[in-house]
Short mmCIF file of C-alpha atoms and ligand atoms in Angstrom, two decimals:
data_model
loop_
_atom_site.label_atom_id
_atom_site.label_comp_id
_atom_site.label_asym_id
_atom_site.label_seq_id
_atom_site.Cartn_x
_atom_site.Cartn_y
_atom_site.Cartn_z
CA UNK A 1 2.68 -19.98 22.95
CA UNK A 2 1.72 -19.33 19.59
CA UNK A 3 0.67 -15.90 18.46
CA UNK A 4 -2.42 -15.11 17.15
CA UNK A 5 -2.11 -15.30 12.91
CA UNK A 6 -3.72 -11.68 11.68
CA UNK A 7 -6.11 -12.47 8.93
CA UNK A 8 -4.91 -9.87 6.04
CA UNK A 9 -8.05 -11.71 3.31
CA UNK A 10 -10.20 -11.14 6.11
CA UNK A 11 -9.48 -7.47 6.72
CA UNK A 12 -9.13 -6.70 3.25
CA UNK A 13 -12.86 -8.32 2.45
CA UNK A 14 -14.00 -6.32 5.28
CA UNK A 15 -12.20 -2.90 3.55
CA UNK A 16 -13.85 -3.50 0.07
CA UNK A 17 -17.11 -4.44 1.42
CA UNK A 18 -17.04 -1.21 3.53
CA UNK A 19 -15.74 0.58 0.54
CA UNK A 20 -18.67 -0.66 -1.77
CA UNK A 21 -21.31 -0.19 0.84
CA UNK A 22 -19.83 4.00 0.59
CA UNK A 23 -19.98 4.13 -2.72
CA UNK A 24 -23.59 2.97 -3.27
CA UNK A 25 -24.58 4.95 -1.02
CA UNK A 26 -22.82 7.75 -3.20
CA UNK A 27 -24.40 6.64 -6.35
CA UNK A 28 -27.78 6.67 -4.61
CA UNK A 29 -27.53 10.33 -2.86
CA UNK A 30 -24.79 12.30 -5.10
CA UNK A 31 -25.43 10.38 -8.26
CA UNK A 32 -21.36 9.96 -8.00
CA UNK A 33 -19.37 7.26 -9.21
CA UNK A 34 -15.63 7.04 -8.22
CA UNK A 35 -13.08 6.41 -10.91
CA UNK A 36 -9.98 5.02 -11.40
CA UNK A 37 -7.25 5.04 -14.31
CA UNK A 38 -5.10 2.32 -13.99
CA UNK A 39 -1.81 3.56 -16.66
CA UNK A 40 0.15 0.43 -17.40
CA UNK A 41 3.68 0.97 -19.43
CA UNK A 42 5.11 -2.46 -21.25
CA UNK A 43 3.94 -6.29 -20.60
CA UNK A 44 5.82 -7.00 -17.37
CA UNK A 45 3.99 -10.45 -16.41
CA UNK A 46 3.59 -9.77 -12.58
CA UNK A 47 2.61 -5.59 -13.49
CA UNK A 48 0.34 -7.29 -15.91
CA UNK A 49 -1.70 -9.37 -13.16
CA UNK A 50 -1.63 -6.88 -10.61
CA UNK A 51 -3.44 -4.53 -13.23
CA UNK A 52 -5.79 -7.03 -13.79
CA UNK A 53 -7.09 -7.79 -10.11
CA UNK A 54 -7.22 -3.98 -9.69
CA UNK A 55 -9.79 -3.78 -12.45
CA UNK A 56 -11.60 -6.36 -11.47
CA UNK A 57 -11.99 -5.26 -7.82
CA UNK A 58 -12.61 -1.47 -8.59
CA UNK A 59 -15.52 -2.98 -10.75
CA UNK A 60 -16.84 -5.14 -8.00
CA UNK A 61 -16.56 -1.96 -5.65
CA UNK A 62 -19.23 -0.24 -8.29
CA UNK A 63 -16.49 2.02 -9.03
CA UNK A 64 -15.51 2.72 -12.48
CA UNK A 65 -12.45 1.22 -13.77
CA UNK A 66 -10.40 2.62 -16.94
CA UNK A 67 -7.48 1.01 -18.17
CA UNK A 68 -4.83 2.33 -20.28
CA UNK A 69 -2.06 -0.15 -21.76
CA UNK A 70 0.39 1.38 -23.56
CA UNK A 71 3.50 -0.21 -25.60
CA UNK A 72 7.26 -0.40 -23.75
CA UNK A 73 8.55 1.58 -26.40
CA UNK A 74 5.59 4.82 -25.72
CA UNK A 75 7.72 8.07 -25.88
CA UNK A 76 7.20 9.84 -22.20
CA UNK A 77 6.00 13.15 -23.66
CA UNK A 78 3.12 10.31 -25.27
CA UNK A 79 2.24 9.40 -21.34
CA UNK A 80 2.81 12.79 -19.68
CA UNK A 81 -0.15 13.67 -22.40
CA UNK A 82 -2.31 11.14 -20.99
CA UNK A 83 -1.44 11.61 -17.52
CA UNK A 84 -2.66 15.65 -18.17
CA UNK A 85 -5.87 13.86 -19.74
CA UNK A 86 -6.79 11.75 -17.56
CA UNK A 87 -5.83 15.11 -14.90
CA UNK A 88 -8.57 16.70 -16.91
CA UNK A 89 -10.87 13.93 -16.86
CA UNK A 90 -14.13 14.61 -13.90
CA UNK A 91 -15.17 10.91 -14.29
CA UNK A 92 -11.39 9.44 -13.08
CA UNK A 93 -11.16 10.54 -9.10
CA UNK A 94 -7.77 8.08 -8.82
CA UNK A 95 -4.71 7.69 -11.29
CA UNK A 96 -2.35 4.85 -10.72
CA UNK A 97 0.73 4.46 -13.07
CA UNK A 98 2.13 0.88 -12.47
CA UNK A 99 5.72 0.73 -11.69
CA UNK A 100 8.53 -0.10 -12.65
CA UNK A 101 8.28 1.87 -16.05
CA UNK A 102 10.65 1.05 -18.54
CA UNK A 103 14.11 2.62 -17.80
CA UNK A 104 13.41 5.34 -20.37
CA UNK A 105 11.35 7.02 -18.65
CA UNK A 106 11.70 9.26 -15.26
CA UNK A 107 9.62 7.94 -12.99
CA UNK A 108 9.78 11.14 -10.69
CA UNK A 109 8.68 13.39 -13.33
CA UNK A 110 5.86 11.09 -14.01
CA UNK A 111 4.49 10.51 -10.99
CA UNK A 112 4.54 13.94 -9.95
CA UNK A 113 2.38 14.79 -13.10
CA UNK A 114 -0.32 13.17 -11.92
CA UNK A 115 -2.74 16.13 -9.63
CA UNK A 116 -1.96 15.15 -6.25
CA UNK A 117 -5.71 15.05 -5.74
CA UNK A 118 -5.88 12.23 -7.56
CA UNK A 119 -2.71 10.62 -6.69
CA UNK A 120 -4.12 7.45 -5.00
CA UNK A 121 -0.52 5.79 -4.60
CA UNK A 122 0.67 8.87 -2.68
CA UNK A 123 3.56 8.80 -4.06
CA UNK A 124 3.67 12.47 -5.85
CA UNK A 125 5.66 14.90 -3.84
CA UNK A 126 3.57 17.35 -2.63
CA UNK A 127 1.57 13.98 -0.86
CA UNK A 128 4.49 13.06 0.90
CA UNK A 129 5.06 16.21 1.93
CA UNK A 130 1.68 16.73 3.66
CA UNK A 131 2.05 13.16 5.08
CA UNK A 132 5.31 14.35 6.94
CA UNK A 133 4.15 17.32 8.18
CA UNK A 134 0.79 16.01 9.41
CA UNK A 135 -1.54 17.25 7.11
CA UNK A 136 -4.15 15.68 5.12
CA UNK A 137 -2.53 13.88 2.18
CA UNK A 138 -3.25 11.17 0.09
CA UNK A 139 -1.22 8.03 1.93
CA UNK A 140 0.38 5.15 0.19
CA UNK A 141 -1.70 2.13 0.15
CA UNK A 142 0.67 -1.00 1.89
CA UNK A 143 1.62 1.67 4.73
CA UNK A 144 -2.20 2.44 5.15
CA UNK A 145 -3.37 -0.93 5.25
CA UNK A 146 -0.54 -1.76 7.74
CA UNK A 147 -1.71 0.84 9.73
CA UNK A 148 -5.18 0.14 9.78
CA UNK A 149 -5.11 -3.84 10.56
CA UNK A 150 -2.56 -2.11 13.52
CA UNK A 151 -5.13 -0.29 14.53
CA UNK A 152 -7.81 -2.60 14.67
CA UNK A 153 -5.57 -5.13 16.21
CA UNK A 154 -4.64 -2.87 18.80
CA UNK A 155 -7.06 -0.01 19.27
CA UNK A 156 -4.47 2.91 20.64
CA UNK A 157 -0.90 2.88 18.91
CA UNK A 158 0.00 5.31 21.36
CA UNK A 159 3.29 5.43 22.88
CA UNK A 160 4.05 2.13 21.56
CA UNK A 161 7.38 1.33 20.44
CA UNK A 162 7.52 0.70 16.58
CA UNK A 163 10.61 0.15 14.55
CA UNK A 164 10.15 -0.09 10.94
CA UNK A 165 12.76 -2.29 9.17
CA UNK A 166 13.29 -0.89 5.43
CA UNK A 167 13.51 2.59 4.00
CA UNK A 168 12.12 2.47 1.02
CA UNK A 169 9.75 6.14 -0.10
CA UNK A 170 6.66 3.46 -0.65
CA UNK A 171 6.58 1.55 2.55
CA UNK A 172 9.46 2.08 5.11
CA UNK A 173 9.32 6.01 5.15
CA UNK A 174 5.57 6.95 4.82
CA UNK A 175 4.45 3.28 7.48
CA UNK A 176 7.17 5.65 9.74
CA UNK A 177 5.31 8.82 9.53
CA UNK A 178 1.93 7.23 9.92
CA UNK A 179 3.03 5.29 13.08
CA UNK A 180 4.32 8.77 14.70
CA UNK A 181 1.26 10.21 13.24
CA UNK A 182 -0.34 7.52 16.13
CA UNK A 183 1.49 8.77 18.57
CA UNK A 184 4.19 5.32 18.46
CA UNK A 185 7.92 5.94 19.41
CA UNK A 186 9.46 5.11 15.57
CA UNK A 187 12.69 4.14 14.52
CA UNK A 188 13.60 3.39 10.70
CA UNK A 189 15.99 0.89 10.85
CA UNK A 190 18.53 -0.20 7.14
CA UNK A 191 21.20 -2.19 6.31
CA UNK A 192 23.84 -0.13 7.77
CA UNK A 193 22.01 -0.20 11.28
CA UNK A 194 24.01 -1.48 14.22
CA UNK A 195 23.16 -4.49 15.93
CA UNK A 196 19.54 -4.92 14.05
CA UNK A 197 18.19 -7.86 16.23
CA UNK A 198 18.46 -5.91 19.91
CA UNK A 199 16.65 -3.28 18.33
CA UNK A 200 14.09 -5.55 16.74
CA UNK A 201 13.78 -7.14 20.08
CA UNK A 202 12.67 -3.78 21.86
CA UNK A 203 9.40 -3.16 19.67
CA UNK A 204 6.52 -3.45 20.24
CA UNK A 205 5.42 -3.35 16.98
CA UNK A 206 7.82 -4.70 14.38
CA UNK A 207 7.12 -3.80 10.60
CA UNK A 208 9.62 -5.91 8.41
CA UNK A 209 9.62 -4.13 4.52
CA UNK A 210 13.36 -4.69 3.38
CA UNK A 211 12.57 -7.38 0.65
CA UNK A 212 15.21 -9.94 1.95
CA UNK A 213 13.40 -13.37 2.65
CA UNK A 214 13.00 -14.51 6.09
CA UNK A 215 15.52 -12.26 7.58
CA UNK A 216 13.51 -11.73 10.68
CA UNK A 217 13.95 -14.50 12.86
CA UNK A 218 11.91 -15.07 16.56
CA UNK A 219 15.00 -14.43 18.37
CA UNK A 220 14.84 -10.92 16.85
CA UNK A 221 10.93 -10.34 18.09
CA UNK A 222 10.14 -8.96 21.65
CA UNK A 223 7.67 -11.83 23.16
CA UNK A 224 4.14 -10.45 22.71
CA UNK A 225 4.96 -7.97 19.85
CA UNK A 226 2.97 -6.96 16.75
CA UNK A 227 4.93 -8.21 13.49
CA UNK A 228 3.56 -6.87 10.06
CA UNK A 229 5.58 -8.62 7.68
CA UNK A 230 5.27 -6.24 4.32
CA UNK A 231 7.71 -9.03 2.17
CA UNK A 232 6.81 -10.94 -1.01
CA UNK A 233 9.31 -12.86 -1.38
CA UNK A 234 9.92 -15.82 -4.15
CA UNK A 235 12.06 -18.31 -3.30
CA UNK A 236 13.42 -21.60 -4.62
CA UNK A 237 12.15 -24.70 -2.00
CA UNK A 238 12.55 -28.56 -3.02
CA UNK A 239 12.16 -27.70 -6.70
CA UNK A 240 9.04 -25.61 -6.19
CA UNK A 241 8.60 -21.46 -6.43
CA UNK A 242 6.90 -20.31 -3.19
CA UNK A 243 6.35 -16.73 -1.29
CA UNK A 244 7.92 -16.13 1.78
CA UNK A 245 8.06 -13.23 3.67
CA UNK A 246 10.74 -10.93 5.41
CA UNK A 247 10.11 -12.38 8.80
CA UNK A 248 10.58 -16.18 9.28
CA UNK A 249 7.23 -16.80 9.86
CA UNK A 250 7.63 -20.47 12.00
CA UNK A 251 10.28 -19.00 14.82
CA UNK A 252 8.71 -15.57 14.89
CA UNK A 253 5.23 -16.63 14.98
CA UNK A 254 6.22 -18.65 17.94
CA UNK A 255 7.77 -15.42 20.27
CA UNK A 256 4.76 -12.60 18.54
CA UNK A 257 1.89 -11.63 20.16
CA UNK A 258 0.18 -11.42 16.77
CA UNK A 259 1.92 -11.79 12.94
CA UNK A 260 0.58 -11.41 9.35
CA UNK A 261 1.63 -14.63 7.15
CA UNK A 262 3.21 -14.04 3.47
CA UNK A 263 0.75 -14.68 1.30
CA UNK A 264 -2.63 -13.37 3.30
CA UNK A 265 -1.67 -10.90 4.84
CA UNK A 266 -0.92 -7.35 4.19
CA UNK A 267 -1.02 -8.41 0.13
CA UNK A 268 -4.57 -8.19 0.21
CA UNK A 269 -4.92 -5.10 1.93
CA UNK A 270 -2.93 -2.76 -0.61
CA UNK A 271 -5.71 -3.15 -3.07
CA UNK A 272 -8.36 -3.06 -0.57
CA UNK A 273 -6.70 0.71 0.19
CA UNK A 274 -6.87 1.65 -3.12
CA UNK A 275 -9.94 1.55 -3.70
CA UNK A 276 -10.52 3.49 -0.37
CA UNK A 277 -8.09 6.11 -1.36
CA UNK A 278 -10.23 6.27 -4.81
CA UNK A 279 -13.49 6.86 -2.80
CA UNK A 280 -11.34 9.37 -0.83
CA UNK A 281 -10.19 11.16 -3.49
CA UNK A 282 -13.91 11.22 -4.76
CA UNK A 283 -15.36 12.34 -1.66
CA UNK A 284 -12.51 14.99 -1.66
CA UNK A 285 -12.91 16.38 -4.93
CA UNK A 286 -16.30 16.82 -4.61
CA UNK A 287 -16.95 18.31 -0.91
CA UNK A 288 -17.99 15.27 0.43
CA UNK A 289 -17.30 13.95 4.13
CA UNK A 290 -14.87 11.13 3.79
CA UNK A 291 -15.49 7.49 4.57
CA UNK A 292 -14.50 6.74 8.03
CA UNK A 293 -12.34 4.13 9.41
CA UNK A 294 -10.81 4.23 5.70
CA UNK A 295 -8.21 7.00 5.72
CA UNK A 296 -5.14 7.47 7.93
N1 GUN B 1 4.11 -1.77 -8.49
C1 GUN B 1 4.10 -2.63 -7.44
N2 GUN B 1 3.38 -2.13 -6.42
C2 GUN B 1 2.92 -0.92 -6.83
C3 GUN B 1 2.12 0.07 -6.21
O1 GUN B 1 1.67 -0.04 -5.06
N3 GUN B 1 1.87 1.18 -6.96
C4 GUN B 1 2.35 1.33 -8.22
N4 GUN B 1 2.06 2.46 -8.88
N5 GUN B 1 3.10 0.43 -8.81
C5 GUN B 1 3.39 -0.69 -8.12
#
């Protein structure tokens, strides 16, 4: 039996909408409007777009949008000095600086410039920090929206067995720590892991993030499990370009209880989240109750 195909455009419309519906209601009561700096280093084609449909839908959200484009050649004392700007800067609640930057620069000193208050990637340290230890943070936006079509899929994660494939510090680690946050059994599973399809078999919630096209296969899936396929993949298919996940979507769908396709499905949501984690961040900063159903 087929499993059921989780809707990622769906969920994600339903995110923004909820997320524009907060901040109206914002503008109308506070007089508030969330903000966020989008920092873009160089003219990387695919950074380019994704910099685009962020602007566009933090517009659409009523949220202010401010972009900053700066040449591939910008010294990094020139963007630390707009990073401590745009620190300074009440009207930005959110900063974003679009990776990769070019390789002169240090990306860890960077993004741990930005105030972790406003560090709606989550990626400085002091956010991962609080992630792993439980405490309020500011959470990276594919893990978050992974977590929250989880938990509308589901309702309780709890004592669920969840093994994450991929250890990368902007999906595999922090989609970890938010699964144990809800109370799942986790295991972070690499390249160097021993027999990688038994394991994949005993989860009940399998989150593929390694960045290795269709690697997943159904005979790796437990029958009835949750597979959140994080991959954007291009590949080369009868002479045309086309996205394919981690997991091979045909064989796995077949075995899941319930899969995200590649493209539709968590893509959408990682914008979606960061405009939530903007309105967080506002809400934050100013005292505010937080939005609910929008934060881990
Ligand atoms: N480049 C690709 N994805 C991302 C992301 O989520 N955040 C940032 N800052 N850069 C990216």
């Amino acid at each position: 039996m087929a499993g059921q195909v989780i809707d990622g455009k769906a969920f994600a419309a339903d995110v923004r909408a909820r997320v524009a519906a907060h901040v109206a209601r914002l503008a109308e009561e506070q007089g508030l409007v969330p903000g966020l700096a989008v920092v873009l280093v160089g003219e990387d084609p695919a950074s380019q777009v994704y910099v685009r449909n962020k602007g566009v839908q933090t517009l659409e959200a009523g949220m202010r949008s401010f972009e900053h484009k700066l040449p591939a050649d910008t010294p990094e004392a020139d963007l630390l000095a707009l990073i401590a700007r745009l620190n300074a800067d009440a009207q930005v609640h959110g900063i974003l600086v679009q990776l990769p930057l070019p390789a002169h620069m240090n990306a860890d000193l960077v993004i741990n410039a930005i105030d972790p208050a406003k560090d709606v990637d989550g990626f400085h340290i002091s956010n991962v920090g609080l992630l792993g230890t439980g405490q309020k943070a500011m959470v990276p936006c594919t893990p978050l929206g992974c977590l929250m079509m989880l938990r509308a899929y589901h309702g309780s994660l709890s004592g669920l067995n969840a093994v994450v494939v991929g250890r990368s510090n902007i999906v595999g680690k922090p989609m970890a720590q938010l699964l144990l946050g809800d109370s799942c059994t986790v295991t972070i599973a690499h390249s160097r892991t021993k027999d990688l399809a038994a394991l994949c078999r005993s989860a009940d919630i399998l989150v593929a993030a390694v960045g290795r096209p269709e690697m997943i296969t159904g005979d790796m899936v437990k029958p009835g499990a949750t597979v959140i396929d994080v991959g954007i993949n291009r590949v080369e298919r009868d002479g045309k370009t086309r996205l394919v996940g981690d997991v091979d979507f045909a064989s796995a769908a077949a075995v899941a209880g319930a899969i995200t396709p590649v493209p539709g499905g968590v893509g959408p949501m990682t914008i979606a989240c960061l405009l939530a984690n903007t309105l967080t961040a506002c809400c934050r900063a100013h005292g505010l109750p937080e939005p609910e159903g929008l934060t881990a």
